[in-house]
PDB file of C-alpha atoms in Angstrom:
ATOM      1  CA  MET P   1     112.370  81.801  73.699  1.00 60.00           C
ATOM      2  CA  LYS P   2     112.332  78.309  75.043  1.00 81.00           C
ATOM      3  CA  GLY P   3     112.509  79.185  78.647  1.00 88.00           C
ATOM      4  CA  TYR P   4     109.710  81.523  78.821  1.00 90.00           C
ATOM      5  CA  GLY P   5     107.623  78.046  77.315  1.00 94.00           C
ATOM      6  CA  TRP P   6     108.397  76.705  80.870  1.00 95.00           C
ATOM      7  CA  VAL P   7     107.189  79.604  82.697  1.00 95.00           C
ATOM      8  CA  ALA P   8     103.849  79.814  80.517  1.00 95.00           C
ATOM      9  CA  CYS P   9     103.376  76.155  81.142  1.00 96.00           C
ATOM     10  CA  SER P  10     104.145  76.581  84.983  1.00 97.00           C
ATOM     11  CA  VAL P  11     101.302  79.636  85.262  1.00 97.00           C
ATOM     12  CA  LEU P  12      98.642  77.953  82.775  1.00 97.00           C
ATOM     13  CA  LEU P  13      98.998  74.510  84.584  1.00 98.00           C
ATOM     14  CA  VAL P  14      98.938  76.072  88.163  1.00 97.00           C
ATOM     15  CA  SER P  15      95.772  78.474  87.311  1.00 98.00           C
ATOM     16  CA  ALA P  16      94.111  75.369  85.739  1.00 98.00           C
ATOM     17  CA  ALA P  17      94.537  73.307  89.027  1.00 98.00           C
ATOM     18  CA  GLN P  18      93.067  76.381  91.300  1.00 97.00           C
ATOM     19  CA  LEU P  19      89.851  76.482  88.797  1.00 97.00           C
ATOM     20  CA  MET P  20      89.859  72.515  88.756  1.00 97.00           C
ATOM     21  CA  MET P  21      90.124  72.518  92.901  1.00 96.00           C
ATOM     22  CA  ARG P  22      87.453  75.650  92.740  1.00 95.00           C
ATOM     23  CA  TRP P  23      84.976  73.616  90.803  1.00 95.00           C
ATOM     24  CA  ALA P  24      85.496  70.170  92.398  1.00 93.00           C
ATOM     25  CA  MET P  25      85.364  71.104  96.335  1.00 91.00           C
ATOM     26  CA  PRO P  26      81.959  72.299  96.889  1.00 90.00           C
ATOM     27  CA  ARG P  27      80.641  69.321  95.160  1.00 87.00           C
ATOM     28  CA  LEU P  28      82.034  66.953  97.074  1.00 85.00           C
ATOM     29  CA  PRO P  29      80.980  65.537 100.574  1.00 81.00           C
ATOM     30  CA  ASP P  30      82.179  65.934 103.516  1.00 77.00           C
ATOM     31  CA  VAL P  31      85.090  63.175 103.963  1.00 72.00           C
ATOM     32  CA  SER P  32      84.530  63.254 108.151  1.00 70.00           C
ATOM     33  CA  SER P  33      81.289  61.445 107.053  1.00 66.00           C
ATOM     34  CA  LEU P  34      82.330  59.210 104.731  1.00 64.00           C
ATOM     35  CA  THR P  35      82.417  55.495 104.447  1.00 66.00           C
ATOM     36  CA  SER P  36      83.081  55.609 100.692  1.00 70.00           C
ATOM     37  CA  LEU P  37      82.474  57.904  97.882  1.00 70.00           C
ATOM     38  CA  PRO P  38      78.990  58.261  96.516  1.00 76.00           C
ATOM     39  CA  ALA P  39      78.688  58.200  92.671  1.00 75.00           C
ATOM     40  CA  PHE P  40      77.643  61.745  92.183  1.00 76.00           C
ATOM     41  CA  ALA P  41      81.151  62.572  93.618  1.00 78.00           C
ATOM     42  CA  ILE P  42      83.074  60.815  91.254  1.00 85.00           C
ATOM     43  CA  LEU P  43      83.788  63.431  88.797  1.00 89.00           C
ATOM     44  CA  PRO P  44      84.701  65.967  91.396  1.00 90.00           C
ATOM     45  CA  ALA P  45      87.075  63.547  93.015  1.00 89.00           C
ATOM     46  CA  LEU P  46      88.878  63.036  89.505  1.00 93.00           C
ATOM     47  CA  LEU P  47      88.901  66.700  89.037  1.00 94.00           C
ATOM     48  CA  LEU P  48      90.267  67.387  92.306  1.00 94.00           C
ATOM     49  CA  LEU P  49      93.070  64.914  91.376  1.00 95.00           C
ATOM     50  CA  ALA P  50      93.543  66.185  88.202  1.00 97.00           C
ATOM     51  CA  GLY P  51      94.068  69.511  89.932  1.00 97.00           C
ATOM     52  CA  LEU P  52      96.985  68.287  92.568  1.00 97.00           C
ATOM     53  CA  GLY P  53      98.427  66.770  89.224  1.00 98.00           C
ATOM     54  CA  ALA P  54      98.475  69.505  87.400  1.00 98.00           C
ATOM     55  CA  TYR P  55     100.043  71.698  90.518  1.00 97.00           C
ATOM     56  CA  GLY P  56     103.052  68.914  90.613  1.00 97.00           C
ATOM     57  CA  ILE P  57     103.399  69.203  86.387  1.00 98.00           C
ATOM     58  CA  SER P  58     103.483  73.256  86.899  1.00 97.00           C
ATOM     59  CA  MET P  59     106.315  72.918  90.142  1.00 96.00           C
ATOM     60  CA  LEU P  60     108.247  70.568  87.242  1.00 96.00           C
ATOM     61  CA  CYS P  61     108.069  73.259  84.525  1.00 96.00           C
ATOM     62  CA  TRP P  62     108.806  76.015  87.293  1.00 95.00           C
ATOM     63  CA  ILE P  63     111.974  74.328  88.054  1.00 94.00           C
ATOM     64  CA  ARG P  64     112.691  73.787  84.516  1.00 94.00           C
ATOM     65  CA  ALA P  65     112.227  77.607  84.009  1.00 94.00           C
ATOM     66  CA  LEU P  66     114.788  78.410  86.780  1.00 94.00           C
ATOM     67  CA  HIS P  67     117.157  76.345  84.585  1.00 94.00           C
ATOM     68  CA  PHE P  68     116.835  79.334  82.090  1.00 93.00           C
ATOM     69  CA  PHE P  69     116.712  82.246  84.009  1.00 89.00           C
ATOM     70  CA  PRO P  70     117.106  83.874  87.475  1.00 88.00           C
ATOM     71  CA  LEU P  71     114.779  83.850  89.903  1.00 88.00           C
ATOM     72  CA  ASN P  72     114.197  87.844  90.354  1.00 85.00           C
ATOM     73  CA  ARG P  73     113.373  87.618  86.040  1.00 84.00           C
ATOM     74  CA  VAL P  74     110.879  85.473  86.075  1.00 87.00           C
ATOM     75  CA  TYR P  75     109.371  85.020  89.695  1.00 89.00           C
ATOM     76  CA  PRO P  76     106.855  88.093  89.059  1.00 89.00           C
ATOM     77  CA  LEU P  77     105.547  86.291  86.473  1.00 90.00           C
ATOM     78  CA  LEU P  78     103.706  84.055  88.518  1.00 92.00           C
ATOM     79  CA  SER P  79     101.586  86.611  89.449  1.00 93.00           C
ATOM     80  CA  LEU P  80     100.067  86.047  85.927  1.00 94.00           C
ATOM     81  CA  SER P  81      98.180  83.274  87.527  1.00 96.00           C
ATOM     82  CA  TYR P  82      96.185  85.542  89.879  1.00 95.00           C
ATOM     83  CA  VAL P  83      95.269  87.508  86.800  1.00 96.00           C
ATOM     84  CA  LEU P  84      94.060  84.233  84.792  1.00 97.00           C
ATOM     85  CA  VAL P  85      92.181  83.210  87.454  1.00 97.00           C
ATOM     86  CA  TRP P  86      90.116  85.794  88.194  1.00 97.00           C
ATOM     87  CA  LEU P  87      89.460  86.497  84.749  1.00 97.00           C
ATOM     88  CA  VAL P  88      87.996  82.782  84.338  1.00 97.00           C
ATOM     89  CA  ALA P  89      86.468  82.785  87.552  1.00 96.00           C
ATOM     90  CA  VAL P  90      84.436  85.916  86.955  1.00 97.00           C
ATOM     91  CA  CYS P  91      83.698  85.106  83.133  1.00 96.00           C
ATOM     92  CA  VAL P  92      82.747  81.517  83.248  1.00 96.00           C
ATOM     93  CA  PRO P  93      79.549  81.132  84.860  1.00 95.00           C
ATOM     94  CA  VAL P  94      80.053  77.368  86.106  1.00 94.00           C
ATOM     95  CA  PHE P  95      82.415  79.109  89.082  1.00 94.00           C
ATOM     96  CA  HIS P  96      79.582  81.957  90.159  1.00 91.00           C
ATOM     97  CA  GLU P  97      82.014  84.273  91.306  1.00 93.00           C
ATOM     98  CA  ALA P  98      80.665  87.879  91.447  1.00 94.00           C
ATOM     99  CA  PHE P  99      82.661  90.671  89.321  1.00 95.00           C
ATOM    100  CA  SER P 100      83.745  93.277  91.813  1.00 96.00           C
ATOM    101  CA  TRP P 101      85.132  96.656  90.792  1.00 97.00           C
ATOM    102  CA  HIS P 102      87.932  96.096  93.478  1.00 97.00           C
ATOM    103  CA  SER P 103      89.348  92.948  92.306  1.00 96.00           C
ATOM    104  CA  LEU P 104      89.529  94.296  88.877  1.00 97.00           C
ATOM    105  CA  ALA P 105      91.165  97.294  90.341  1.00 97.00           C
ATOM    106  CA  GLY P 106      93.209  95.074  92.455  1.00 96.00           C
ATOM    107  CA  VAL P 107      94.317  92.719  89.058  1.00 96.00           C
ATOM    108  CA  VAL P 108      94.755  96.178  87.025  1.00 96.00           C
ATOM    109  CA  ILE P 109      98.019  97.087  89.745  1.00 96.00           C
ATOM    110  CA  ILE P 110      99.003  93.060  89.147  1.00 95.00           C
ATOM    111  CA  VAL P 111      99.366  93.751  85.709  1.00 94.00           C
ATOM    112  CA  ILE P 112     101.164  97.365  85.955  1.00 94.00           C
ATOM    113  CA  GLY P 113     103.344  96.124  88.423  1.00 92.00           C
ATOM    114  CA  LEU P 114     104.032  93.071  86.337  1.00 91.00           C
ATOM    115  CA  LEU P 115     104.952  95.499  83.566  1.00 90.00           C
ATOM    116  CA  CYS P 116     107.245  97.613  85.740  1.00 89.00           C
ATOM    117  CA  ILE P 117     109.401  94.576  86.942  1.00 85.00           C
ATOM    118  CA  VAL P 118     109.491  93.067  83.131  1.00 79.00           C
ATOM    119  CA  VAL P 119     110.273  96.607  81.708  1.00 81.00           C
ATOM    120  CA  LYS P 120     112.943  97.468  83.920  1.00 67.00           C
ATOM    121  CA  SER P 121     114.808  94.009  83.231  1.00 60.00           C
TER     122      SER P 121
END
């Protein structure tokens, strides 16, 4: 069970990284015209850096997870991040992401595929 904790940490961190960067990027000014960072952009810049840091820590968790499992057994679990990011982006108003039945169908297909792989193992 210990190895699955590393997988879960990796999936959660990479999902959080995507969401942090999604929130931060539209709020940052265009870097080509900047000479200094305006005060209103400090929080988005910090969140962008936090997202990049979460990616790095996620990778370390993933490396640790691979110590416990073969790649073909845990790699499909990374697709859970697609599901989590979609769910949060659609459900949390700050992201302004529209619900789509096509997207929901894609998420359901990912979950069904994941279940097929996990049940087979």
